[in-house]
mmCIF file with all atom_site columns, C-alpha atoms in Angstrom:
data_model
loop_
_atom_site.group_PDB
_atom_site.id
_atom_site.type_symbol
_atom_site.label_atom_id
_atom_site.label_alt_id
_atom_site.label_comp_id
_atom_site.label_asym_id
_atom_site.label_entity_id
_atom_site.label_seq_id
_atom_site.pdbx_PDB_ins_code
_atom_site.Cartn_x
_atom_site.Cartn_y
_atom_site.Cartn_z
_atom_site.occupancy
_atom_site.B_iso_or_equiv
_atom_site.pdbx_formal_charge
_atom_site.auth_seq_id
_atom_site.auth_comp_id
_atom_site.auth_asym_id
_atom_site.auth_atom_id
_atom_site.pdbx_PDB_model_num
ATOM 1   C CA . UNK K 1 1   ? 17.726  -23.577 6.027   1.00 94.00 ? 13  UNK K CA 1
ATOM 2   C CA . UNK K 1 2   ? 14.173  -22.461 6.731   1.00 98.00 ? 14  UNK K CA 1
ATOM 3   C CA . UNK K 1 3   ? 11.603  -25.230 6.479   1.00 98.00 ? 15  UNK K CA 1
ATOM 4   C CA . UNK K 1 4   ? 8.150   -24.276 5.217   1.00 98.00 ? 16  UNK K CA 1
ATOM 5   C CA . UNK K 1 5   ? 5.524   -26.787 6.300   1.00 97.00 ? 17  UNK K CA 1
ATOM 6   C CA . UNK K 1 6   ? 2.841   -27.074 3.646   1.00 96.00 ? 18  UNK K CA 1
ATOM 7   C CA . UNK K 1 7   ? 0.245   -29.414 2.127   1.00 95.00 ? 19  UNK K CA 1
ATOM 8   C CA . UNK K 1 8   ? 2.059   -30.120 -1.128  1.00 95.00 ? 20  UNK K CA 1
ATOM 9   C CA . UNK K 1 9   ? 1.012   -29.843 -4.789  1.00 96.00 ? 21  UNK K CA 1
ATOM 10  C CA . UNK K 1 10  ? -2.690  -30.107 -5.617  1.00 96.00 ? 22  UNK K CA 1
ATOM 11  C CA . UNK K 1 11  ? -5.134  -28.741 -8.187  1.00 97.00 ? 23  UNK K CA 1
ATOM 12  C CA . UNK K 1 12  ? -2.306  -27.919 -10.584 1.00 96.00 ? 24  UNK K CA 1
ATOM 13  C CA . UNK K 1 13  ? -0.549  -25.473 -8.243  1.00 97.00 ? 25  UNK K CA 1
ATOM 14  C CA . UNK K 1 14  ? 2.358   -25.825 -5.837  1.00 97.00 ? 26  UNK K CA 1
ATOM 15  C CA . UNK K 1 15  ? 0.021   -25.817 -2.838  1.00 97.00 ? 27  UNK K CA 1
ATOM 16  C CA . UNK K 1 16  ? -3.771  -25.567 -2.477  1.00 97.00 ? 28  UNK K CA 1
ATOM 17  C CA . UNK K 1 17  ? -3.465  -23.088 0.412   1.00 98.00 ? 29  UNK K CA 1
ATOM 18  C CA . UNK K 1 18  ? -3.244  -19.399 -0.551  1.00 98.00 ? 30  UNK K CA 1
ATOM 19  C CA . UNK K 1 19  ? -1.543  -18.761 2.787   1.00 98.00 ? 31  UNK K CA 1
ATOM 20  C CA . UNK K 1 20  ? 1.207   -21.268 2.015   1.00 98.00 ? 32  UNK K CA 1
ATOM 21  C CA . UNK K 1 21  ? 1.590   -19.722 -1.430  1.00 99.00 ? 33  UNK K CA 1
ATOM 22  C CA . UNK K 1 22  ? 1.734   -16.232 0.077   1.00 99.00 ? 34  UNK K CA 1
ATOM 23  C CA . UNK K 1 23  ? 4.680   -17.147 2.315   1.00 99.00 ? 35  UNK K CA 1
ATOM 24  C CA . UNK K 1 24  ? 6.337   -19.163 -0.449  1.00 99.00 ? 36  UNK K CA 1
ATOM 25  C CA . UNK K 1 25  ? 6.108   -16.242 -2.887  1.00 99.00 ? 37  UNK K CA 1
ATOM 26  C CA . UNK K 1 26  ? 7.337   -13.768 -0.265  1.00 99.00 ? 38  UNK K CA 1
ATOM 27  C CA . UNK K 1 27  ? 10.497  -15.785 0.384   1.00 98.00 ? 39  UNK K CA 1
ATOM 28  C CA . UNK K 1 28  ? 11.140  -16.321 -3.324  1.00 98.00 ? 40  UNK K CA 1
ATOM 29  C CA . UNK K 1 29  ? 10.679  -12.619 -4.079  1.00 98.00 ? 41  UNK K CA 1
ATOM 30  C CA . UNK K 1 30  ? 12.961  -11.770 -1.141  1.00 98.00 ? 42  UNK K CA 1
ATOM 31  C CA . UNK K 1 31  ? 15.643  -14.213 -2.259  1.00 97.00 ? 43  UNK K CA 1
ATOM 32  C CA . UNK K 1 32  ? 15.543  -16.168 1.012   1.00 97.00 ? 44  UNK K CA 1
ATOM 33  C CA . UNK K 1 33  ? 16.500  -19.853 0.648   1.00 97.00 ? 45  UNK K CA 1
ATOM 34  C CA . UNK K 1 34  ? 14.005  -22.351 2.069   1.00 98.00 ? 46  UNK K CA 1
ATOM 35  C CA . UNK K 1 35  ? 12.664  -25.831 1.550   1.00 97.00 ? 47  UNK K CA 1
ATOM 36  C CA . UNK K 1 36  ? 9.173   -27.292 1.607   1.00 96.00 ? 48  UNK K CA 1
ATOM 37  C CA . UNK K 1 37  ? 8.180   -30.030 4.004   1.00 95.00 ? 49  UNK K CA 1
ATOM 38  C CA . UNK K 1 38  ? 4.951   -31.130 2.354   1.00 91.00 ? 50  UNK K CA 1
ATOM 39  C CA . UNK K 1 39  ? 2.297   -33.404 3.818   1.00 87.00 ? 51  UNK K CA 1
ATOM 40  C CA . UNK K 1 40  ? -1.348  -33.143 4.833   1.00 82.00 ? 52  UNK K CA 1
ATOM 41  C CA . UNK K 1 41  ? -0.126  -34.778 8.042   1.00 83.00 ? 53  UNK K CA 1
ATOM 42  C CA . UNK K 1 42  ? 1.650   -31.517 8.887   1.00 85.00 ? 54  UNK K CA 1
ATOM 43  C CA . UNK K 1 43  ? -1.684  -30.290 10.223  1.00 85.00 ? 55  UNK K CA 1
ATOM 44  C CA . UNK K 1 44  ? -1.240  -32.570 13.221  1.00 87.00 ? 56  UNK K CA 1
ATOM 45  C CA . UNK K 1 45  ? 2.067   -30.870 14.031  1.00 89.00 ? 57  UNK K CA 1
ATOM 46  C CA . UNK K 1 46  ? 0.957   -27.312 13.334  1.00 93.00 ? 58  UNK K CA 1
ATOM 47  C CA . UNK K 1 47  ? 1.179   -25.127 16.466  1.00 93.00 ? 59  UNK K CA 1
ATOM 48  C CA . UNK K 1 48  ? -2.138  -23.445 15.661  1.00 94.00 ? 60  UNK K CA 1
ATOM 49  C CA . UNK K 1 49  ? -3.738  -26.341 13.817  1.00 92.00 ? 61  UNK K CA 1
ATOM 50  C CA . UNK K 1 50  ? -3.326  -24.670 10.424  1.00 94.00 ? 62  UNK K CA 1
ATOM 51  C CA . UNK K 1 51  ? -0.718  -24.430 7.683   1.00 96.00 ? 63  UNK K CA 1
ATOM 52  C CA . UNK K 1 52  ? 1.688   -22.932 6.954   1.00 97.00 ? 64  UNK K CA 1
ATOM 53  C CA . UNK K 1 53  ? 4.247   -22.744 9.691   1.00 97.00 ? 65  UNK K CA 1
ATOM 54  C CA . UNK K 1 54  ? 8.010   -22.443 9.466   1.00 98.00 ? 66  UNK K CA 1
ATOM 55  C CA . UNK K 1 55  ? 10.959  -23.808 11.385  1.00 97.00 ? 67  UNK K CA 1
ATOM 56  C CA . UNK K 1 56  ? 13.949  -21.490 11.238  1.00 98.00 ? 68  UNK K CA 1
ATOM 57  C CA . UNK K 1 57  ? 16.742  -23.282 13.049  1.00 96.00 ? 69  UNK K CA 1
ATOM 58  C CA . UNK K 1 58  ? 14.413  -24.368 15.839  1.00 96.00 ? 70  UNK K CA 1
ATOM 59  C CA . UNK K 1 59  ? 12.356  -21.166 15.918  1.00 97.00 ? 71  UNK K CA 1
ATOM 60  C CA . UNK K 1 60  ? 8.814   -22.167 14.970  1.00 97.00 ? 72  UNK K CA 1
ATOM 61  C CA . UNK K 1 61  ? 6.419   -19.502 13.710  1.00 98.00 ? 73  UNK K CA 1
ATOM 62  C CA . UNK K 1 62  ? 2.817   -20.111 12.616  1.00 97.00 ? 74  UNK K CA 1
ATOM 63  C CA . UNK K 1 63  ? 0.319   -17.957 10.673  1.00 96.00 ? 75  UNK K CA 1
ATOM 64  C CA . UNK K 1 64  ? 1.276   -16.442 7.328   1.00 98.00 ? 76  UNK K CA 1
ATOM 65  C CA . UNK K 1 65  ? 1.100   -12.847 8.573   1.00 97.00 ? 77  UNK K CA 1
ATOM 66  C CA . UNK K 1 66  ? 3.267   -13.565 11.618  1.00 98.00 ? 78  UNK K CA 1
ATOM 67  C CA . UNK K 1 67  ? 5.689   -15.621 9.526   1.00 98.00 ? 79  UNK K CA 1
ATOM 68  C CA . UNK K 1 68  ? 6.271   -12.726 7.132   1.00 98.00 ? 80  UNK K CA 1
ATOM 69  C CA . UNK K 1 69  ? 6.646   -10.280 10.039  1.00 97.00 ? 81  UNK K CA 1
ATOM 70  C CA . UNK K 1 70  ? 9.237   -12.585 11.602  1.00 98.00 ? 82  UNK K CA 1
ATOM 71  C CA . UNK K 1 71  ? 11.140  -13.064 8.347   1.00 98.00 ? 83  UNK K CA 1
ATOM 72  C CA . UNK K 1 72  ? 11.121  -9.317  7.678   1.00 95.00 ? 84  UNK K CA 1
ATOM 73  C CA . UNK K 1 73  ? 12.793  -8.744  11.046  1.00 94.00 ? 85  UNK K CA 1
ATOM 74  C CA . UNK K 1 74  ? 15.352  -11.534 10.663  1.00 96.00 ? 86  UNK K CA 1
ATOM 75  C CA . UNK K 1 75  ? 16.353  -11.286 6.999   1.00 95.00 ? 87  UNK K CA 1
ATOM 76  C CA . UNK K 1 76  ? 17.068  -8.557  4.487   1.00 90.00 ? 88  UNK K CA 1
ATOM 77  C CA . UNK K 1 77  ? 14.133  -8.240  2.112   1.00 93.00 ? 89  UNK K CA 1
ATOM 78  C CA . UNK K 1 78  ? 13.813  -5.648  -0.650  1.00 94.00 ? 90  UNK K CA 1
ATOM 79  C CA . UNK K 1 79  ? 10.034  -5.923  -0.823  1.00 95.00 ? 91  UNK K CA 1
ATOM 80  C CA . UNK K 1 80  ? 9.167   -2.777  1.156   1.00 90.00 ? 92  UNK K CA 1
ATOM 81  C CA . UNK K 1 81  ? 11.945  -0.576  -0.203  1.00 91.00 ? 93  UNK K CA 1
ATOM 82  C CA . UNK K 1 82  ? 10.739  2.563   -1.914  1.00 91.00 ? 94  UNK K CA 1
ATOM 83  C CA . UNK K 1 83  ? 7.093   2.259   -0.868  1.00 96.00 ? 95  UNK K CA 1
ATOM 84  C CA . UNK K 1 84  ? 5.378   5.386   0.383   1.00 97.00 ? 96  UNK K CA 1
ATOM 85  C CA . UNK K 1 85  ? 3.405   5.503   3.619   1.00 97.00 ? 97  UNK K CA 1
ATOM 86  C CA . UNK K 1 86  ? 0.234   5.572   1.515   1.00 97.00 ? 98  UNK K CA 1
ATOM 87  C CA . UNK K 1 87  ? 1.280   2.510   -0.472  1.00 97.00 ? 99  UNK K CA 1
ATOM 88  C CA . UNK K 1 88  ? 2.083   0.615   2.718   1.00 96.00 ? 100 UNK K CA 1
ATOM 89  C CA . UNK K 1 89  ? -1.374  1.484   4.062   1.00 97.00 ? 101 UNK K CA 1
ATOM 90  C CA . UNK K 1 90  ? -3.023  0.321   0.836   1.00 97.00 ? 102 UNK K CA 1
ATOM 91  C CA . UNK K 1 91  ? -0.999  -2.885  0.935   1.00 97.00 ? 103 UNK K CA 1
ATOM 92  C CA . UNK K 1 92  ? -2.104  -3.640  4.482   1.00 97.00 ? 104 UNK K CA 1
ATOM 93  C CA . UNK K 1 93  ? -5.796  -3.036  3.778   1.00 97.00 ? 105 UNK K CA 1
ATOM 94  C CA . UNK K 1 94  ? -5.842  -4.951  0.483   1.00 98.00 ? 106 UNK K CA 1
ATOM 95  C CA . UNK K 1 95  ? -3.888  -7.802  2.035   1.00 97.00 ? 107 UNK K CA 1
ATOM 96  C CA . UNK K 1 96  ? -6.386  -8.074  4.870   1.00 97.00 ? 108 UNK K CA 1
ATOM 97  C CA . UNK K 1 97  ? -9.251  -8.098  2.361   1.00 97.00 ? 109 UNK K CA 1
ATOM 98  C CA . UNK K 1 98  ? -7.645  -11.012 0.557   1.00 98.00 ? 110 UNK K CA 1
ATOM 99  C CA . UNK K 1 99  ? -6.975  -12.910 3.787   1.00 98.00 ? 111 UNK K CA 1
ATOM 100 C CA . UNK K 1 100 ? -10.415 -12.367 5.251   1.00 96.00 ? 112 UNK K CA 1
ATOM 101 C CA . UNK K 1 101 ? -12.716 -12.008 2.243   1.00 97.00 ? 113 UNK K CA 1
ATOM 102 C CA . UNK K 1 102 ? -11.360 -13.618 -0.915  1.00 98.00 ? 114 UNK K CA 1
ATOM 103 C CA . UNK K 1 103 ? -10.193 -16.584 1.144   1.00 98.00 ? 115 UNK K CA 1
ATOM 104 C CA . UNK K 1 104 ? -13.765 -17.512 2.073   1.00 98.00 ? 116 UNK K CA 1
ATOM 105 C CA . UNK K 1 105 ? -14.845 -17.144 -1.550  1.00 98.00 ? 117 UNK K CA 1
ATOM 106 C CA . UNK K 1 106 ? -12.148 -19.660 -2.459  1.00 98.00 ? 118 UNK K CA 1
ATOM 107 C CA . UNK K 1 107 ? -13.179 -22.047 0.323   1.00 98.00 ? 119 UNK K CA 1
ATOM 108 C CA . UNK K 1 108 ? -16.802 -21.913 -0.783  1.00 98.00 ? 120 UNK K CA 1
ATOM 109 C CA . UNK K 1 109 ? -15.909 -22.441 -4.441  1.00 98.00 ? 121 UNK K CA 1
ATOM 110 C CA . UNK K 1 110 ? -13.993 -25.617 -3.605  1.00 97.00 ? 122 UNK K CA 1
ATOM 111 C CA . UNK K 1 111 ? -15.674 -27.230 -0.634  1.00 97.00 ? 123 UNK K CA 1
ATOM 112 C CA . UNK K 1 112 ? -19.353 -26.447 -1.155  1.00 97.00 ? 124 UNK K CA 1
ATOM 113 C CA . UNK K 1 113 ? -20.076 -26.144 -4.872  1.00 96.00 ? 125 UNK K CA 1
ATOM 114 C CA . UNK K 1 114 ? -21.234 -29.534 -6.206  1.00 95.00 ? 126 UNK K CA 1
ATOM 115 C CA . UNK K 1 115 ? -19.155 -29.207 -9.386  1.00 94.00 ? 127 UNK K CA 1
ATOM 116 C CA . UNK K 1 116 ? -15.896 -28.940 -7.409  1.00 96.00 ? 128 UNK K CA 1
ATOM 117 C CA . UNK K 1 117 ? -16.465 -30.855 -4.175  1.00 96.00 ? 129 UNK K CA 1
ATOM 118 C CA . UNK K 1 118 ? -15.874 -34.293 -5.795  1.00 95.00 ? 130 UNK K CA 1
ATOM 119 C CA . UNK K 1 119 ? -12.407 -33.117 -6.874  1.00 95.00 ? 131 UNK K CA 1
ATOM 120 C CA . UNK K 1 120 ? -11.631 -31.922 -3.344  1.00 95.00 ? 132 UNK K CA 1
ATOM 121 C CA . UNK K 1 121 ? -12.796 -35.238 -1.893  1.00 94.00 ? 133 UNK K CA 1
ATOM 122 C CA . UNK K 1 122 ? -10.624 -37.208 -4.277  1.00 93.00 ? 134 UNK K CA 1
ATOM 123 C CA . UNK K 1 123 ? -7.594  -35.025 -3.560  1.00 93.00 ? 135 UNK K CA 1
ATOM 124 C CA . UNK K 1 124 ? -7.695  -34.947 0.222   1.00 91.00 ? 136 UNK K CA 1
ATOM 125 C CA . UNK K 1 125 ? -9.564  -38.064 1.283   1.00 92.00 ? 137 UNK K CA 1
ATOM 126 C CA . UNK K 1 126 ? -8.658  -40.882 -1.102  1.00 89.00 ? 138 UNK K CA 1
ATOM 127 C CA . UNK K 1 127 ? -6.144  -42.146 1.460   1.00 86.00 ? 139 UNK K CA 1
ATOM 128 C CA . UNK K 1 128 ? -8.961  -42.752 3.946   1.00 91.00 ? 140 UNK K CA 1
ATOM 129 C CA . UNK K 1 129 ? -10.106 -46.409 3.928   1.00 91.00 ? 141 UNK K CA 1
ATOM 130 C CA . UNK K 1 130 ? -13.328 -46.924 2.002   1.00 87.00 ? 142 UNK K CA 1
ATOM 131 C CA . UNK K 1 131 ? -15.528 -47.904 4.951   1.00 86.00 ? 143 UNK K CA 1
ATOM 132 C CA . UNK K 1 132 ? -14.723 -44.591 6.639   1.00 94.00 ? 144 UNK K CA 1
ATOM 133 C CA . UNK K 1 133 ? -14.251 -42.297 3.660   1.00 94.00 ? 145 UNK K CA 1
ATOM 134 C CA . UNK K 1 134 ? -17.875 -41.261 3.223   1.00 93.00 ? 146 UNK K CA 1
ATOM 135 C CA . UNK K 1 135 ? -18.226 -40.407 6.907   1.00 96.00 ? 147 UNK K CA 1
ATOM 136 C CA . UNK K 1 136 ? -14.939 -38.494 7.014   1.00 95.00 ? 148 UNK K CA 1
ATOM 137 C CA . UNK K 1 137 ? -15.842 -36.519 3.877   1.00 96.00 ? 149 UNK K CA 1
ATOM 138 C CA . UNK K 1 138 ? -19.291 -35.709 5.227   1.00 96.00 ? 150 UNK K CA 1
ATOM 139 C CA . UNK K 1 139 ? -17.848 -34.540 8.548   1.00 97.00 ? 151 UNK K CA 1
ATOM 140 C CA . UNK K 1 140 ? -15.157 -32.431 6.867   1.00 96.00 ? 152 UNK K CA 1
ATOM 141 C CA . UNK K 1 141 ? -17.605 -30.686 4.561   1.00 97.00 ? 153 UNK K CA 1
ATOM 142 C CA . UNK K 1 142 ? -20.012 -30.134 7.443   1.00 97.00 ? 154 UNK K CA 1
ATOM 143 C CA . UNK K 1 143 ? -17.221 -28.456 9.428   1.00 97.00 ? 155 UNK K CA 1
ATOM 144 C CA . UNK K 1 144 ? -16.369 -26.186 6.499   1.00 97.00 ? 156 UNK K CA 1
ATOM 145 C CA . UNK K 1 145 ? -20.035 -25.395 5.892   1.00 97.00 ? 157 UNK K CA 1
ATOM 146 C CA . UNK K 1 146 ? -20.431 -24.439 9.559   1.00 97.00 ? 158 UNK K CA 1
ATOM 147 C CA . UNK K 1 147 ? -17.333 -22.225 9.431   1.00 97.00 ? 159 UNK K CA 1
ATOM 148 C CA . UNK K 1 148 ? -18.705 -20.473 6.351   1.00 97.00 ? 160 UNK K CA 1
ATOM 149 C CA . UNK K 1 149 ? -22.054 -19.947 8.044   1.00 96.00 ? 161 UNK K CA 1
ATOM 150 C CA . UNK K 1 150 ? -20.486 -18.536 11.206  1.00 96.00 ? 162 UNK K CA 1
ATOM 151 C CA . UNK K 1 151 ? -18.244 -16.272 9.160   1.00 93.00 ? 163 UNK K CA 1
ATOM 152 C CA . UNK K 1 152 ? -21.224 -15.047 7.143   1.00 94.00 ? 164 UNK K CA 1
ATOM 153 C CA . UNK K 1 153 ? -20.444 -16.262 3.633   1.00 93.00 ? 165 UNK K CA 1
ATOM 154 C CA . UNK K 1 154 ? -22.462 -19.422 4.089   1.00 93.00 ? 166 UNK K CA 1
ATOM 155 C CA . UNK K 1 155 ? -25.610 -17.331 4.419   1.00 96.00 ? 167 UNK K CA 1
ATOM 156 C CA . UNK K 1 156 ? -25.332 -16.057 0.845   1.00 97.00 ? 168 UNK K CA 1
ATOM 157 C CA . UNK K 1 157 ? -26.443 -17.693 -2.389  1.00 97.00 ? 169 UNK K CA 1
ATOM 158 C CA . UNK K 1 158 ? -24.001 -19.097 -4.919  1.00 96.00 ? 170 UNK K CA 1
ATOM 159 C CA . UNK K 1 159 ? -24.666 -16.184 -7.247  1.00 97.00 ? 171 UNK K CA 1
ATOM 160 C CA . UNK K 1 160 ? -24.120 -13.625 -4.485  1.00 98.00 ? 172 UNK K CA 1
ATOM 161 C CA . UNK K 1 161 ? -20.763 -15.152 -3.533  1.00 98.00 ? 173 UNK K CA 1
ATOM 162 C CA . UNK K 1 162 ? -19.727 -15.229 -7.182  1.00 98.00 ? 174 UNK K CA 1
ATOM 163 C CA . UNK K 1 163 ? -20.581 -11.525 -7.485  1.00 98.00 ? 175 UNK K CA 1
ATOM 164 C CA . UNK K 1 164 ? -18.550 -10.758 -4.342  1.00 97.00 ? 176 UNK K CA 1
ATOM 165 C CA . UNK K 1 165 ? -15.610 -12.692 -5.739  1.00 98.00 ? 177 UNK K CA 1
ATOM 166 C CA . UNK K 1 166 ? -15.801 -10.875 -9.065  1.00 98.00 ? 178 UNK K CA 1
ATOM 167 C CA . UNK K 1 167 ? -15.947 -7.491  -7.317  1.00 98.00 ? 179 UNK K CA 1
ATOM 168 C CA . UNK K 1 168 ? -12.789 -8.331  -5.381  1.00 98.00 ? 180 UNK K CA 1
ATOM 169 C CA . UNK K 1 169 ? -11.028 -9.458  -8.537  1.00 98.00 ? 181 UNK K CA 1
ATOM 170 C CA . UNK K 1 170 ? -12.125 -6.289  -10.326 1.00 98.00 ? 182 UNK K CA 1
ATOM 171 C CA . UNK K 1 171 ? -10.621 -4.185  -7.530  1.00 98.00 ? 183 UNK K CA 1
ATOM 172 C CA . UNK K 1 172 ? -7.313  -6.052  -7.832  1.00 98.00 ? 184 UNK K CA 1
ATOM 173 C CA . UNK K 1 173 ? -7.391  -5.653  -11.602 1.00 99.00 ? 185 UNK K CA 1
ATOM 174 C CA . UNK K 1 174 ? -8.013  -1.914  -11.246 1.00 98.00 ? 186 UNK K CA 1
ATOM 175 C CA . UNK K 1 175 ? -5.180  -1.557  -8.723  1.00 98.00 ? 187 UNK K CA 1
ATOM 176 C CA . UNK K 1 176 ? -2.743  -3.436  -10.963 1.00 98.00 ? 188 UNK K CA 1
ATOM 177 C CA . UNK K 1 177 ? -3.727  -1.688  -14.170 1.00 98.00 ? 189 UNK K CA 1
ATOM 178 C CA . UNK K 1 178 ? -0.942  -1.949  -16.735 1.00 98.00 ? 190 UNK K CA 1
ATOM 179 C CA . UNK K 1 179 ? 1.849   -2.097  -14.157 1.00 98.00 ? 191 UNK K CA 1
ATOM 180 C CA . UNK K 1 180 ? 4.222   -5.031  -13.822 1.00 98.00 ? 192 UNK K CA 1
ATOM 181 C CA . UNK K 1 181 ? 3.513   -5.317  -10.105 1.00 98.00 ? 193 UNK K CA 1
ATOM 182 C CA . UNK K 1 182 ? 0.921   -3.732  -7.849  1.00 98.00 ? 194 UNK K CA 1
ATOM 183 C CA . UNK K 1 183 ? 3.058   -0.663  -7.098  1.00 98.00 ? 195 UNK K CA 1
ATOM 184 C CA . UNK K 1 184 ? 5.311   -0.485  -10.123 1.00 96.00 ? 196 UNK K CA 1
ATOM 185 C CA . UNK K 1 185 ? 8.276   -2.342  -11.555 1.00 96.00 ? 197 UNK K CA 1
ATOM 186 C CA . UNK K 1 186 ? 9.367   -4.118  -8.367  1.00 96.00 ? 198 UNK K CA 1
ATOM 187 C CA . UNK K 1 187 ? 7.418   -6.662  -6.282  1.00 98.00 ? 199 UNK K CA 1
ATOM 188 C CA . UNK K 1 188 ? 6.229   -5.902  -2.766  1.00 98.00 ? 200 UNK K CA 1
ATOM 189 C CA . UNK K 1 189 ? 4.661   -7.910  0.029   1.00 98.00 ? 201 UNK K CA 1
ATOM 190 C CA . UNK K 1 190 ? 1.263   -7.175  -1.501  1.00 98.00 ? 202 UNK K CA 1
ATOM 191 C CA . UNK K 1 191 ? 2.354   -8.988  -4.657  1.00 99.00 ? 203 UNK K CA 1
ATOM 192 C CA . UNK K 1 192 ? 3.250   -12.111 -2.701  1.00 98.00 ? 204 UNK K CA 1
ATOM 193 C CA . UNK K 1 193 ? -0.190  -12.030 -1.085  1.00 99.00 ? 205 UNK K CA 1
ATOM 194 C CA . UNK K 1 194 ? -2.027  -11.251 -4.319  1.00 99.00 ? 206 UNK K CA 1
ATOM 195 C CA . UNK K 1 195 ? -0.220  -14.009 -6.189  1.00 99.00 ? 207 UNK K CA 1
ATOM 196 C CA . UNK K 1 196 ? -0.871  -16.460 -3.361  1.00 99.00 ? 208 UNK K CA 1
ATOM 197 C CA . UNK K 1 197 ? -4.597  -15.998 -3.805  1.00 99.00 ? 209 UNK K CA 1
ATOM 198 C CA . UNK K 1 198 ? -4.876  -15.319 -7.516  1.00 99.00 ? 210 UNK K CA 1
ATOM 199 C CA . UNK K 1 199 ? -2.906  -18.401 -8.543  1.00 99.00 ? 211 UNK K CA 1
ATOM 200 C CA . UNK K 1 200 ? -5.482  -20.541 -6.720  1.00 98.00 ? 212 UNK K CA 1
ATOM 201 C CA . UNK K 1 201 ? -8.183  -19.218 -9.042  1.00 98.00 ? 213 UNK K CA 1
ATOM 202 C CA . UNK K 1 202 ? -6.276  -18.491 -12.241 1.00 98.00 ? 214 UNK K CA 1
ATOM 203 C CA . UNK K 1 203 ? -3.471  -21.063 -12.464 1.00 98.00 ? 215 UNK K CA 1
ATOM 204 C CA . UNK K 1 204 ? -5.292  -23.911 -10.754 1.00 97.00 ? 216 UNK K CA 1
ATOM 205 C CA . UNK K 1 205 ? -6.663  -26.644 -13.005 1.00 96.00 ? 217 UNK K CA 1
ATOM 206 C CA . UNK K 1 206 ? -9.985  -26.477 -11.170 1.00 95.00 ? 218 UNK K CA 1
ATOM 207 C CA . UNK K 1 207 ? -12.541 -25.255 -13.669 1.00 93.00 ? 219 UNK K CA 1
ATOM 208 C CA . UNK K 1 208 ? -15.685 -23.703 -12.251 1.00 96.00 ? 220 UNK K CA 1
ATOM 209 C CA . UNK K 1 209 ? -17.560 -20.417 -12.550 1.00 96.00 ? 221 UNK K CA 1
ATOM 210 C CA . UNK K 1 210 ? -15.214 -18.747 -10.065 1.00 97.00 ? 222 UNK K CA 1
ATOM 211 C CA . UNK K 1 211 ? -11.998 -19.649 -11.891 1.00 97.00 ? 223 UNK K CA 1
ATOM 212 C CA . UNK K 1 212 ? -13.593 -18.856 -15.245 1.00 97.00 ? 224 UNK K CA 1
ATOM 213 C CA . UNK K 1 213 ? -14.513 -15.360 -14.057 1.00 97.00 ? 225 UNK K CA 1
ATOM 214 C CA . UNK K 1 214 ? -11.003 -14.832 -12.664 1.00 98.00 ? 226 UNK K CA 1
ATOM 215 C CA . UNK K 1 215 ? -9.340  -15.762 -15.956 1.00 98.00 ? 227 UNK K CA 1
ATOM 216 C CA . UNK K 1 216 ? -11.387 -13.129 -17.782 1.00 98.00 ? 228 UNK K CA 1
ATOM 217 C CA . UNK K 1 217 ? -9.264  -10.420 -16.158 1.00 99.00 ? 229 UNK K CA 1
ATOM 218 C CA . UNK K 1 218 ? -6.481  -10.402 -18.716 1.00 98.00 ? 230 UNK K CA 1
ATOM 219 C CA . UNK K 1 219 ? -4.071  -8.277  -16.690 1.00 99.00 ? 231 UNK K CA 1
ATOM 220 C CA . UNK K 1 220 ? -4.466  -10.576 -13.662 1.00 99.00 ? 232 UNK K CA 1
ATOM 221 C CA . UNK K 1 221 ? -3.895  -13.623 -15.858 1.00 99.00 ? 233 UNK K CA 1
ATOM 222 C CA . UNK K 1 222 ? -0.718  -12.100 -17.304 1.00 99.00 ? 234 UNK K CA 1
ATOM 223 C CA . UNK K 1 223 ? 0.366   -11.018 -13.810 1.00 99.00 ? 235 UNK K CA 1
ATOM 224 C CA . UNK K 1 224 ? 0.090   -14.577 -12.483 1.00 99.00 ? 236 UNK K CA 1
ATOM 225 C CA . UNK K 1 225 ? 1.877   -16.025 -15.487 1.00 98.00 ? 237 UNK K CA 1
ATOM 226 C CA . UNK K 1 226 ? 4.641   -13.425 -15.179 1.00 98.00 ? 238 UNK K CA 1
ATOM 227 C CA . UNK K 1 227 ? 5.272   -14.176 -11.492 1.00 98.00 ? 239 UNK K CA 1
ATOM 228 C CA . UNK K 1 228 ? 5.090   -17.924 -12.106 1.00 98.00 ? 240 UNK K CA 1
ATOM 229 C CA . UNK K 1 229 ? 7.601   -17.719 -14.946 1.00 97.00 ? 241 UNK K CA 1
ATOM 230 C CA . UNK K 1 230 ? 10.000  -15.495 -12.993 1.00 97.00 ? 242 UNK K CA 1
ATOM 231 C CA . UNK K 1 231 ? 9.911   -17.124 -9.565  1.00 98.00 ? 243 UNK K CA 1
ATOM 232 C CA . UNK K 1 232 ? 8.708   -20.667 -10.259 1.00 96.00 ? 244 UNK K CA 1
ATOM 233 C CA . UNK K 1 233 ? 10.840  -21.962 -13.134 1.00 87.00 ? 245 UNK K CA 1
ATOM 234 C CA . UNK K 1 234 ? 9.899   -25.496 -14.083 1.00 75.00 ? 246 UNK K CA 1
#
């Protein structure tokens, strides 16, 4: 059975990483059996220093995009059936926007905002011995802050990043409309990606301005709840 290496439950969702959730949702929607191997310590084993990665009978694949490409080649998945060339192009471009734009909005909202950072510290660093915890937390946040600055998001104000996040959510809401899934009645790879990111804002128990704005999009809220209820039975 495929092993999906992940962080494990946090913030009220199955995993705090949208990339883990993207792969998880893709395999569930495709009907591919797998199991989670969950631990923050998995980062030390990760081939590229990031999660997720999978082990499929000794074949190790890292990076959510490459994992899905590999699984698509190795297993029968219905997720691309019936899509037009135009829909596949839209899916690729929207997916990249989520991976490379909305992701950084999520990182900022958790790791930098003072109303959420204490929750992140308590979740990820409580296992660190007290004499070292403050230093480790400071170093971790500094690393994230530097990554945000180099990427460009760290140069914007809180309000500007919130506006960017809301614009991205509005675009997803407009694309979904009243449909069950992004392209109709059946899920596609784009739905696994969209759910992976949206659940981190909408279904997470983190409550800040970013999650509050996300939950105002009623069709996105219903979309997340629908996918959760169908593919993540309690």
